[in-house]
CSV table of C-alpha atoms and ligand atoms in Angstrom, one decimal:
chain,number,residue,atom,x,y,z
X,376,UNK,CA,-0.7,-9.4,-38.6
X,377,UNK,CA,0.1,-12.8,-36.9
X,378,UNK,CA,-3.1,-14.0,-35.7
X,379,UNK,CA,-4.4,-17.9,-34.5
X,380,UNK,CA,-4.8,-20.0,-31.3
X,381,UNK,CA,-3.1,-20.1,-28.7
X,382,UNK,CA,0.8,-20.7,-29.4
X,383,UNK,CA,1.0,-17.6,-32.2
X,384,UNK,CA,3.6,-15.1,-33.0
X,385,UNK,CA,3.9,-11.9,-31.6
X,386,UNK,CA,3.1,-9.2,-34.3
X,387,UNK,CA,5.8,-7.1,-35.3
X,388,UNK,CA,6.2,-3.5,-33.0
X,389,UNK,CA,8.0,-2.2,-36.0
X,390,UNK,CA,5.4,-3.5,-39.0
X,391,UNK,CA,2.4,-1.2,-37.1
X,392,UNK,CA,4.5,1.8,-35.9
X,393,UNK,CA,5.4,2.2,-39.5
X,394,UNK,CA,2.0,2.5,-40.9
X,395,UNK,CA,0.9,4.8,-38.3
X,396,UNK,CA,4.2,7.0,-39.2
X,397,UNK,CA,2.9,7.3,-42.6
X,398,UNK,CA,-0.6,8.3,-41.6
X,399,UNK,CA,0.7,11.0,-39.1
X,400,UNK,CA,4.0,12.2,-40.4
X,401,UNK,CA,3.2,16.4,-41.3
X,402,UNK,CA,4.8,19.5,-39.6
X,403,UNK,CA,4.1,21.1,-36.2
X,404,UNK,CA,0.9,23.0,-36.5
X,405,UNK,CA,2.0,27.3,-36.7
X,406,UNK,CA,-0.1,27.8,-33.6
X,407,UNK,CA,1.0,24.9,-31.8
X,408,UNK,CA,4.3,26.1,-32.4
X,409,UNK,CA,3.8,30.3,-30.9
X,410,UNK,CA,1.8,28.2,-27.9
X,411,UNK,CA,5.1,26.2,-27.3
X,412,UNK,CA,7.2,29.9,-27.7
X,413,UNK,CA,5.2,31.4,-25.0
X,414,UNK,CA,5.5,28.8,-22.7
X,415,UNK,CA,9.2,29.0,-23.1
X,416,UNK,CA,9.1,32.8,-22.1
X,417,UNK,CA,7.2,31.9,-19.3
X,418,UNK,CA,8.9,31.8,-15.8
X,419,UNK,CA,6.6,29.8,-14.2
X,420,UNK,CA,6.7,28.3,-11.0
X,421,UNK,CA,9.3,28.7,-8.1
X,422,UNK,CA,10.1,25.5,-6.7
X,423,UNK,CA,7.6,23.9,-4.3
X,424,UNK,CA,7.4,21.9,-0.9
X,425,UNK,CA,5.5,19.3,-2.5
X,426,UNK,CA,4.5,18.5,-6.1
X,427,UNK,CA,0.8,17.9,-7.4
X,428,UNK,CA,0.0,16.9,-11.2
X,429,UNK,CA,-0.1,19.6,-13.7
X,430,UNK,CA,-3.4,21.6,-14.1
X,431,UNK,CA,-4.6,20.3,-17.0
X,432,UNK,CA,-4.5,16.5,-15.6
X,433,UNK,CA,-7.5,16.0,-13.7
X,434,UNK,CA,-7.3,12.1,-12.7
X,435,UNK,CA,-9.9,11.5,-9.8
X,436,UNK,CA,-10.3,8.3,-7.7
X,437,UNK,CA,-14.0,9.1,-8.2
X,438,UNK,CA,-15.5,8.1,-12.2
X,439,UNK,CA,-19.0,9.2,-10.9
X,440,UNK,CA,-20.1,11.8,-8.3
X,441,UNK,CA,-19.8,9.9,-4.4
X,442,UNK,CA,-22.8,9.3,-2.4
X,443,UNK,CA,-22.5,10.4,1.6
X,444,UNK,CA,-22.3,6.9,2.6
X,445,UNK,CA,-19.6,6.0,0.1
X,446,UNK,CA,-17.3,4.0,2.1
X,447,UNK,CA,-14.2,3.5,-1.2
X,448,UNK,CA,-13.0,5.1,-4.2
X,449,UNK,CA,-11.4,3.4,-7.3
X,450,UNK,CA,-8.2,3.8,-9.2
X,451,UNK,CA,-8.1,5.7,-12.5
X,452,UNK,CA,-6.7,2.7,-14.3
X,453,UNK,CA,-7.1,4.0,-17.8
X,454,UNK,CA,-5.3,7.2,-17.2
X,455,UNK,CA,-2.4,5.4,-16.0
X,456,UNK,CA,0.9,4.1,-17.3
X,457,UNK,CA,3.2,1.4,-15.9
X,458,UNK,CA,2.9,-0.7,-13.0
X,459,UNK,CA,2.8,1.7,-10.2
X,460,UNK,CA,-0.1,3.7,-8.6
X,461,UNK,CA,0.8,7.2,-7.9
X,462,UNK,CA,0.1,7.2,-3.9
X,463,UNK,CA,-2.7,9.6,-4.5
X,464,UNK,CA,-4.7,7.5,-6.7
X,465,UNK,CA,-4.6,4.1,-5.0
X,466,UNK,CA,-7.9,3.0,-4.5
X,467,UNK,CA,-9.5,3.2,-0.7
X,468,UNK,CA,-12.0,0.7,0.7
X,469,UNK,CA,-12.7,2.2,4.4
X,470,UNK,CA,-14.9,0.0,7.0
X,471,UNK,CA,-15.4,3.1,9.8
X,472,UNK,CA,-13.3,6.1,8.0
X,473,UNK,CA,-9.3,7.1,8.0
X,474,UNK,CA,-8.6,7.3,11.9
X,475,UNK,CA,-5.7,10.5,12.2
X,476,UNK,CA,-2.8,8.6,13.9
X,477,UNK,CA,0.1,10.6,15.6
X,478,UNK,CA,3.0,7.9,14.6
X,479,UNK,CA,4.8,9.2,18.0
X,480,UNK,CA,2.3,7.7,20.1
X,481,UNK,CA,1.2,4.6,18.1
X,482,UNK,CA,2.3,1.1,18.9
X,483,UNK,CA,2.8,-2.3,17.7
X,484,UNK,CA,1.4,-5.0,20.3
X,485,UNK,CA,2.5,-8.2,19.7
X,486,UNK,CA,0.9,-11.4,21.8
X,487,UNK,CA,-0.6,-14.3,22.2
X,488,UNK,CA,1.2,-17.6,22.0
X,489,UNK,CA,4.8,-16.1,22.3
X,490,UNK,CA,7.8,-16.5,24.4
X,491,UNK,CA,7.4,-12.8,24.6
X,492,UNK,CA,4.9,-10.3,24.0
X,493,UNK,CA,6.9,-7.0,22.5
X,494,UNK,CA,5.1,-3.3,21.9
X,495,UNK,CA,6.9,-1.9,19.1
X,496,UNK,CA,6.9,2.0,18.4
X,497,UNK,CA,7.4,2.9,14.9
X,498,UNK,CA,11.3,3.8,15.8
X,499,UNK,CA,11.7,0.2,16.8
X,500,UNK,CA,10.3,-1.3,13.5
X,501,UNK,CA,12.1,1.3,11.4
X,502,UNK,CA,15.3,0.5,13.2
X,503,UNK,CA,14.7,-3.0,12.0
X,504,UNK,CA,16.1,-5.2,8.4
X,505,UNK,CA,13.7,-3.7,5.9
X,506,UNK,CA,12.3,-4.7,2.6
X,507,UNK,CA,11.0,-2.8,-0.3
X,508,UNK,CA,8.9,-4.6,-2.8
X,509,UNK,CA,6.3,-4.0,-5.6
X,510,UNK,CA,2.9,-5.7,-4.9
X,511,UNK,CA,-0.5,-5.5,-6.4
X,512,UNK,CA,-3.5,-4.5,-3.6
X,513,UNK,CA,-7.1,-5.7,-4.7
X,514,UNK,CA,-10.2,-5.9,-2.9
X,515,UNK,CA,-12.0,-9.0,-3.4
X,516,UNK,CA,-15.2,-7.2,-4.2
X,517,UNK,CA,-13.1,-6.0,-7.1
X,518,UNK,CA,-15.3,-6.5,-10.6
X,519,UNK,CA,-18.2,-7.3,-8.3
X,520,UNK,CA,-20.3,-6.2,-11.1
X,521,UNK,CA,-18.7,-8.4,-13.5
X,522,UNK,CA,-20.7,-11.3,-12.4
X,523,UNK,CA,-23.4,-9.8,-14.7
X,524,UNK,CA,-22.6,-10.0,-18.6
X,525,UNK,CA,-23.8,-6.2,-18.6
X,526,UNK,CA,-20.5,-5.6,-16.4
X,527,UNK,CA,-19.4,-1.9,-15.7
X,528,UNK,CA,-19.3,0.8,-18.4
X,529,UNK,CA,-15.4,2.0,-17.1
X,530,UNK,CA,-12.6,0.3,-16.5
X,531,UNK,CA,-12.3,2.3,-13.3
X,532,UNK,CA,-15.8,0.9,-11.8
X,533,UNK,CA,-15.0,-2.3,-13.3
X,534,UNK,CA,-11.5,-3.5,-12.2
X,535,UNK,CA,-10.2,0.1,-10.3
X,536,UNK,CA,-10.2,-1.4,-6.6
X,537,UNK,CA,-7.1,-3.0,-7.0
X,538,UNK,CA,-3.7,-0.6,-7.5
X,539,UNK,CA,0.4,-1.3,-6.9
X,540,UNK,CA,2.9,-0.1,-4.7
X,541,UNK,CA,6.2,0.0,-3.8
X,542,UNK,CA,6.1,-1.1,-0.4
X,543,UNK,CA,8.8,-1.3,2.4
X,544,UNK,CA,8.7,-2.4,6.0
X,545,UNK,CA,9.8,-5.3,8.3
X,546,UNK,CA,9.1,-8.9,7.3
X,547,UNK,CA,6.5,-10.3,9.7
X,548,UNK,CA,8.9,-12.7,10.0
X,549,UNK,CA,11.4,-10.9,11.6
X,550,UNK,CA,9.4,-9.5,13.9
X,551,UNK,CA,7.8,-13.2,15.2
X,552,UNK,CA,11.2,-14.5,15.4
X,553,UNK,CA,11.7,-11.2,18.1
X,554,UNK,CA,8.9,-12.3,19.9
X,555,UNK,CA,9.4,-16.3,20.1
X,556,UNK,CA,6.6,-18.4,18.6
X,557,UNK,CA,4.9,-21.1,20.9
X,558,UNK,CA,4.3,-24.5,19.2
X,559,UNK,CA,0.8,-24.4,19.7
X,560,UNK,CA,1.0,-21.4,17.0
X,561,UNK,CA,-1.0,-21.2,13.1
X,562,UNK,CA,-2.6,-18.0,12.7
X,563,UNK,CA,-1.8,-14.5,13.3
X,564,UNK,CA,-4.9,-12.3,14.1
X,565,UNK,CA,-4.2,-8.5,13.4
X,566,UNK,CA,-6.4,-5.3,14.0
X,567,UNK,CA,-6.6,-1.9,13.1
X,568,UNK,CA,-6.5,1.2,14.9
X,569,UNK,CA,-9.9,2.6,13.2
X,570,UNK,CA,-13.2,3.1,15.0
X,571,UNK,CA,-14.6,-0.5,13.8
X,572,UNK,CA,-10.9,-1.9,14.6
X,573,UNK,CA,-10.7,-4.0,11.6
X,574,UNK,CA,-9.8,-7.6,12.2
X,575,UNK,CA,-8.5,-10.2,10.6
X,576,UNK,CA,-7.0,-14.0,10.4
X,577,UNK,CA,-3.8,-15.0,8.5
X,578,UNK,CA,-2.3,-18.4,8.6
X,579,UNK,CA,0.9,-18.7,10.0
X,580,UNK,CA,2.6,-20.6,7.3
X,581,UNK,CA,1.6,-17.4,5.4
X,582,UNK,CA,2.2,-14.7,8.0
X,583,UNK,CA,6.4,-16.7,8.0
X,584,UNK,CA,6.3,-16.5,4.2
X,585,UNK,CA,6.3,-12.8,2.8
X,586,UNK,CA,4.0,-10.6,4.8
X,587,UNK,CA,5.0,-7.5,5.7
X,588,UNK,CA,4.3,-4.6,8.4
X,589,UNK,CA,4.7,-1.7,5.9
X,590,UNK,CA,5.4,2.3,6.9
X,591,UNK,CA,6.6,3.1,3.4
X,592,UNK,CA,4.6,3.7,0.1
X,593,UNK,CA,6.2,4.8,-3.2
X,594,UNK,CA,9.3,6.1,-1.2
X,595,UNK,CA,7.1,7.7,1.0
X,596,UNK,CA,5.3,7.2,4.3
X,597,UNK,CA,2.1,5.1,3.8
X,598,UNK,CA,-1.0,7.4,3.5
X,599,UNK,CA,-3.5,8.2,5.6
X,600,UNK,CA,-6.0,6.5,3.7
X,601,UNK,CA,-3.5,3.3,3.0
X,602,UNK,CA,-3.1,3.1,6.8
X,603,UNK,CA,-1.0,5.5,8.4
X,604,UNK,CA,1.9,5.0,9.9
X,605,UNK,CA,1.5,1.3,9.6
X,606,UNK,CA,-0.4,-1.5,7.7
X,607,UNK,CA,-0.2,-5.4,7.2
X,608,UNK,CA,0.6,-6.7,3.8
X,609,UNK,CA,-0.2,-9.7,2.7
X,610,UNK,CA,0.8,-10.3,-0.8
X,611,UNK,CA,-1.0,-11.9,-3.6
X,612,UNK,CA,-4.1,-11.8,-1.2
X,613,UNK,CA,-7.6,-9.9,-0.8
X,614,UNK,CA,-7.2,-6.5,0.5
X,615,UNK,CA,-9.3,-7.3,3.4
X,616,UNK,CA,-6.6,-9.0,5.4
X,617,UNK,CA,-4.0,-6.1,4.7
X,618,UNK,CA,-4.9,-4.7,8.2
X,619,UNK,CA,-4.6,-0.5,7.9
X,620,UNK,CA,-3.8,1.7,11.1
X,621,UNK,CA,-2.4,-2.2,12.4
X,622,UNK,CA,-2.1,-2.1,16.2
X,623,UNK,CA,-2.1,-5.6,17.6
X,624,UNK,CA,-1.2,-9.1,16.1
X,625,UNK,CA,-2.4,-11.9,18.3
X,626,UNK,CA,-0.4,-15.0,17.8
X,627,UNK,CA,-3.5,-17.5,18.0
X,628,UNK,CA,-4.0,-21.8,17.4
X,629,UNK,CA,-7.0,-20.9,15.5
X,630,UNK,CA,-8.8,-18.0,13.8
X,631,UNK,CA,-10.8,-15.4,15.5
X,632,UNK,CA,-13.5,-15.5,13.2
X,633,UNK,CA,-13.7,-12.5,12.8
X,634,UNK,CA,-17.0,-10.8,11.0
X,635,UNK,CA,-14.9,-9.9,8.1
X,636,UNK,CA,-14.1,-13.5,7.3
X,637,UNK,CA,-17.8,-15.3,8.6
X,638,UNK,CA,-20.6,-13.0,7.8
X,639,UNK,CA,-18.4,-11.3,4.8
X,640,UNK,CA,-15.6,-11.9,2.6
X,641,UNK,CA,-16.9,-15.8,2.4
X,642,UNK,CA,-18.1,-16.9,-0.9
X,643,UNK,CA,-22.0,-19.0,-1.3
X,644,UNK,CA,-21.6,-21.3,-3.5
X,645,UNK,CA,-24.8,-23.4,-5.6
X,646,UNK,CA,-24.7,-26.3,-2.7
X,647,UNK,CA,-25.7,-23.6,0.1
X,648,UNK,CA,-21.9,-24.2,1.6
X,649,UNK,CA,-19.8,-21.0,2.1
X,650,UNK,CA,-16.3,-20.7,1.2
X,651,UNK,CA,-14.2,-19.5,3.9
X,652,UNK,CA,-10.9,-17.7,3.7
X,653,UNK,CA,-10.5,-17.9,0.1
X,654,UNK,CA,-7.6,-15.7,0.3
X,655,UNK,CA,-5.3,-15.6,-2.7
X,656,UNK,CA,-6.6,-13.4,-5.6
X,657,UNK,CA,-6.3,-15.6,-8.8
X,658,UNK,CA,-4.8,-14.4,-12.1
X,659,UNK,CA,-6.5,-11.3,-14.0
X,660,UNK,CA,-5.8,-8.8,-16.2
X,661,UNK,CA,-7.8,-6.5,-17.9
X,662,UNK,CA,-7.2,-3.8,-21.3
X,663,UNK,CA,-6.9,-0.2,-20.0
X,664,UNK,CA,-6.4,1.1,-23.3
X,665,UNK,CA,-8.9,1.4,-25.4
X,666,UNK,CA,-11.4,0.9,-22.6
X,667,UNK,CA,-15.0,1.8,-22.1
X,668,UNK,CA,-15.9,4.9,-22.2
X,669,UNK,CA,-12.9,6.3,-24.4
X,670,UNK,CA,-12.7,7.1,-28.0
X,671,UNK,CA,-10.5,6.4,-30.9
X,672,UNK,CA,-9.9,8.8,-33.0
X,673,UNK,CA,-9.9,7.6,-36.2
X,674,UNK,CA,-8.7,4.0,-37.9
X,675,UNK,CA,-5.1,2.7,-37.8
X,676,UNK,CA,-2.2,2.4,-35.2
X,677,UNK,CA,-3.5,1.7,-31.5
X,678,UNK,CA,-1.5,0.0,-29.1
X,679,UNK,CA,-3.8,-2.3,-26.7
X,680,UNK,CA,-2.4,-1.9,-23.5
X,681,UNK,CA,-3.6,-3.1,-20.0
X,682,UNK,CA,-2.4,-4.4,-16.8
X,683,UNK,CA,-2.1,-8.6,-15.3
X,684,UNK,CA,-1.3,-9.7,-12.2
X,685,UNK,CA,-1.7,-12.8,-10.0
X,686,UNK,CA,-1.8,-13.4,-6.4
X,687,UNK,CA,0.1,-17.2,-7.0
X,688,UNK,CA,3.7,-15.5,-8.4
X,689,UNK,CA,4.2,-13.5,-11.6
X,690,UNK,CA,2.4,-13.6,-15.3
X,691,UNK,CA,4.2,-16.0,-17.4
X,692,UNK,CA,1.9,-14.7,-20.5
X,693,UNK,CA,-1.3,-12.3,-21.7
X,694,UNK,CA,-2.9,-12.8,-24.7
X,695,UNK,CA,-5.0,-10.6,-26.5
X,696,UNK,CA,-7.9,-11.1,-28.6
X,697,UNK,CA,-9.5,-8.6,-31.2
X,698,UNK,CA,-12.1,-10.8,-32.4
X,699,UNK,CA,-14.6,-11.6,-29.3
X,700,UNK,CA,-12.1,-14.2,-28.6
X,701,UNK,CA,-12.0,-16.3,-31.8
X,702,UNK,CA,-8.2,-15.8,-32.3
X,703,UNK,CA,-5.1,-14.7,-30.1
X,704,UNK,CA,-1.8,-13.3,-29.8
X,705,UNK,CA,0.8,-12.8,-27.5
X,706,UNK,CA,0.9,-9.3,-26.1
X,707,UNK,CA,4.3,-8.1,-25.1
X,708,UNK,CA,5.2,-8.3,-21.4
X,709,UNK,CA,7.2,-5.6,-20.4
X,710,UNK,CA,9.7,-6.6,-17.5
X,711,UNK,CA,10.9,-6.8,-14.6
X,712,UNK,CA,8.4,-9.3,-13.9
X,713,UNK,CA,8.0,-9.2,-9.9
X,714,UNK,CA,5.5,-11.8,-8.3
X,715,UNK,CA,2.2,-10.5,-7.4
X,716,UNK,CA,2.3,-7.7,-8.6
X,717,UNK,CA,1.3,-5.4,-11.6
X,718,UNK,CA,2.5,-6.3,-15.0
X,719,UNK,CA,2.2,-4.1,-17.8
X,720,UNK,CA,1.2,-5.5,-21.1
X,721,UNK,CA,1.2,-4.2,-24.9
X,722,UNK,CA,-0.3,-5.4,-28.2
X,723,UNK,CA,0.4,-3.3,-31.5
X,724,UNK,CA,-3.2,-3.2,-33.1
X,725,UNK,CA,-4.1,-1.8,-36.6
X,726,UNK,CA,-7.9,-0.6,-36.0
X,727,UNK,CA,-9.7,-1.4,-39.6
X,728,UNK,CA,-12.4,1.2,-38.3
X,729,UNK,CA,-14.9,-1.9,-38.1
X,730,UNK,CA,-17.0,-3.2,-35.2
X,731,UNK,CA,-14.3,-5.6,-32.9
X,732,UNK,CA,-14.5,-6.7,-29.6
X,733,UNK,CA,-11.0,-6.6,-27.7
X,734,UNK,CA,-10.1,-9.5,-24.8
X,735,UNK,CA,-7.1,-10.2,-22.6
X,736,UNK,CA,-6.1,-13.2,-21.1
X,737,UNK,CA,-3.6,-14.0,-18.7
X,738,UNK,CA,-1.4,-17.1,-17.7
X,739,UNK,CA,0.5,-17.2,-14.4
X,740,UNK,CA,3.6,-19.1,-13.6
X,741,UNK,CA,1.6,-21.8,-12.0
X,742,UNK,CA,0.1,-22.2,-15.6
X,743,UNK,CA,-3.5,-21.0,-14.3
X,744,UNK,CA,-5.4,-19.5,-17.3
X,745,UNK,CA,-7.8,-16.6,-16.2
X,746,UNK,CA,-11.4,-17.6,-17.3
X,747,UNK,CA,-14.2,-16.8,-19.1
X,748,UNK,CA,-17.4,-15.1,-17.3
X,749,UNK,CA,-18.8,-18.8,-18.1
X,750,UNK,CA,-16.4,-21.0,-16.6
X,751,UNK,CA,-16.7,-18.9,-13.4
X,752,UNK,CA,-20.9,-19.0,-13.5
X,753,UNK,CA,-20.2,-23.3,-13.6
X,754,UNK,CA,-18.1,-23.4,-10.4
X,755,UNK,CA,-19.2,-20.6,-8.5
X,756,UNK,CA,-23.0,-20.2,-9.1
X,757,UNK,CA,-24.3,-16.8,-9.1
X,758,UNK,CA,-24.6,-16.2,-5.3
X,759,UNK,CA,-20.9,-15.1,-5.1
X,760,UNK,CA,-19.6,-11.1,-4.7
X,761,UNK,CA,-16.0,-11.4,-4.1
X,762,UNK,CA,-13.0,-13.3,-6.5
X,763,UNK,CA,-14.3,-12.3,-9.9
X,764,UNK,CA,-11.2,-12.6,-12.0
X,765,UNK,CA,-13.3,-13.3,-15.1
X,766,UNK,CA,-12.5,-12.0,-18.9
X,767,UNK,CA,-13.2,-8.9,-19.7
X,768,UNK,CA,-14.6,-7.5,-23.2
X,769,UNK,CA,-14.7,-4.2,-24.8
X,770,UNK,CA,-16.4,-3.4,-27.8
X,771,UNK,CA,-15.0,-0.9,-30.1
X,772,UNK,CA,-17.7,0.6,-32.4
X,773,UNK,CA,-17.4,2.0,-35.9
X,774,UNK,CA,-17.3,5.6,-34.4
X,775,UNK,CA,-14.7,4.7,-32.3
X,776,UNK,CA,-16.8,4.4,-29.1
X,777,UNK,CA,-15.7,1.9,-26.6
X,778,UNK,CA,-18.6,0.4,-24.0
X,779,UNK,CA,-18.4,-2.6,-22.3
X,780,UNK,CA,-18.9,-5.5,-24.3
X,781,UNK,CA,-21.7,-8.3,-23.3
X,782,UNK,CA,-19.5,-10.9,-23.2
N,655,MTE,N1,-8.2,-1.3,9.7
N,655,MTE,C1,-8.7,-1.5,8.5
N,655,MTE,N2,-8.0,-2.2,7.5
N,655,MTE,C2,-8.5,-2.5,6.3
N,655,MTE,C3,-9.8,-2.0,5.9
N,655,MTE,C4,-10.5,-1.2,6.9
N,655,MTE,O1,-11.6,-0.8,6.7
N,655,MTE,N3,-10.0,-1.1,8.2
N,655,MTE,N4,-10.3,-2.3,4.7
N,655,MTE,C5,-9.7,-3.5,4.1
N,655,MTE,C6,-10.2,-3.7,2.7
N,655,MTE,S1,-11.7,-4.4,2.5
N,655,MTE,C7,-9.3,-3.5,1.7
N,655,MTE,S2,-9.8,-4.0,0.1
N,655,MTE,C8,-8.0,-2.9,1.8
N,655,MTE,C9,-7.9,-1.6,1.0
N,655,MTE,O2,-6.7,-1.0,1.1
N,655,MTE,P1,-6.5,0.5,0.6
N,655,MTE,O3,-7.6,1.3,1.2
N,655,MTE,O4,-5.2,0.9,1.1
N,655,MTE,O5,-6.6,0.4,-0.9
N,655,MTE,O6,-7.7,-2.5,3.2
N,655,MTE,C10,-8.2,-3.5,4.1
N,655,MTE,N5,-7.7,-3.1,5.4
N,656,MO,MO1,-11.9,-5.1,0.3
């Protein structure tokens, strides 16, 4: 195995598969092989309006029992492969609950400072140039608990509020340039349709870039709980200002200051000054696989796997460490690389049976480094929830039990 600082080799796929070849080559077991005849005799199923996973997966967005006053659920991260969420699994974060919207009667109302003020129904928007794209969500109270060294025991309660999508809809942009933008114009204000009509700001410069109004999740309409029939998307950015249920967007000169961006979603920093609108969710990535709470099942071939992303473009590299972060290599990036948005990552790892404790660490194509629980606690001080894109650590244990590593 290739191991040193940062500028090492890649190990060798090929070198690890091969030893774990030799420890597992043997013949199908006889009663695996009478299970596999009956199946085959097996009619089964007739075909079905809609598909569900098999019976024997049981992939929940809950790790733990909810409480009545629960208010979001958390992606399955570990039990998933690839970059994109299965709709039914993408995390929820719910102010005042999923409103039931009848996508006949809902509508679009865009004012403010425009030439002029439009209500779109959703046939108008569909009708429009659409756009399908992949892009991470994430909450910024994602890996709230991180800020303590103790951190969360799952990679579901640790890093879970944050899934990917493929999203399509109209570019914002499209629809400002229907509506004619004053010159007194810089932020956007949209709200939701739910009881506690979720508001937010967006900057304008933003809003013209690559937001989007989306209907469309995973080839399907968006989900209730993702914001039937229609939600903003802001890419790269906290979840918060990804309006759900969006009904209005008020073309403003300012923004409305909102309570989601003065009394929450602001950052306290040491000097007793908040940060406000600290929108774009920095570069992260986390291991999946092995992660807490799981168990290996013996020493030799593992492949590390895990997830990256930034909310500035695409990852440009993840390393991962085996060592508590003495030495690294280069995991294996699997493309198409699309900007913010999940990338998957892979590292071949030969597991010696001994104590290790397993890092990632990714690089985006602006050359920012994710850091180190540490670095964060210098900048930020320790009265800040939200933007916790700090390291994480498992430690693997000689029985092959994975916790959260203090780290
Ligand atoms: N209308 C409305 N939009 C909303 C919210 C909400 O409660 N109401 N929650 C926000 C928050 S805090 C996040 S993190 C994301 C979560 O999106 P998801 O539930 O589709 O994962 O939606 C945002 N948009
Ligand atoms: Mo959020």
């Amino acid at each position: 195995m290739t191991t040193g600082k940062r500028g090492s080799q890649r190990p060798s796929r090929r070198a690890f598969i091969g030893l774990a070849g030799a420890a597992a080559a043997g013949s199908l077991h006889p009663a695996a092989r009478a299970q596999t005849a009956d199946a085959i005799r097996d009619l089964g199923e007739t075909p079905s309006d809609y598909g569900r996973p098999s019976p024997f997966e049981d992939s929940k967005r809950w790790s733990r029992a909810p409480d009545a006053t629960a208010s979001s659920s958390n992606t399955p991260l570990a039990d998933l492969e690839g970059i994109v969420t299965p709709s039914g699994l993408h995390f929820e974060r719910h102010h005042t609950g999923v409103p039931a919207i009848d996508p006949d009667t809902h509508r679009l109302t865009i004012h403010g400072l425009v030439e002029r003020p439009l209500v779109f129904t959703m046939d108008d928007l569909v009708r429009m140039p659409s756009a399908s794209r992949f892009h991470f969500i994430e909450c910024s109270g994602n890996s709230a608990r991180e800020w303590s060294p103790a951190g969360a025991p799952n990679v579901q309660m640790s890093h879970g509020l944050a899934s990917c999508s493929e999203w399509t809809g109209v570019l914002l942009a499209d629809l400002l340039d229907e509506v004619g933008l004053k010159a007194e114009a810089s932020w956007i204000v949209a709200e939701g349709a739910d009881a506690g009509l979720m508001s937010r700001s967006v900057p304008l410069e933003r809003a013209l870039d690559d937001v989007m109004i989306a209907y469309g999740q995973n080839g399907e309409a968006v989900r209730p709980e993702q914001g039937y029939p229609l939600r903003l998307l802001v890419p790269g950015c906290e979840g918060s200002i990804s309006v759900k249920w969006l009904r209005r967007i008020e073309v403003a000169h300012m923004p409305s200051m909102a309570r989601d961006e003065t009394s929450k979603y602001t950052d306290l920093l040491p000097d007793g000054k908040a940060r406000q609108f600290t929108l774009v969710m920095d570069a992260k990535s986390v291991i999946t696989r092995p992660s807490g709470e799981q168990k290996l099942d013996g020493p030799g071939f593992v492949e590390i796997r895990g997830l990256a992303w930034s909310g500035r473009g695409t990852i440009s590299r993840v390393e991962v460490s085996t060592d508590g972060g003495d030495s690294w290599v280069d995991a294996e990036i699997e493309g198409p690389r699309y900007a913010k948005a999940f990338t998957r990552f892979r590292s071949p790892w030969r597991w010696d049976g001994g104590r290790h404790v397993l890092m990632s660490r990714a690089t985006d194509d602006t050359g920012y480094v994710q850091p180190t629980l540490a670095a964060l606690l210098e900048t930020r001080g320790r009265s800040t929830i939200y933007h916790n894109n700090r390291i994480k650590a498992w430690e693997v244990h000689e029985s092959g039990e994975v916790t959260n590593a203090e780290a």
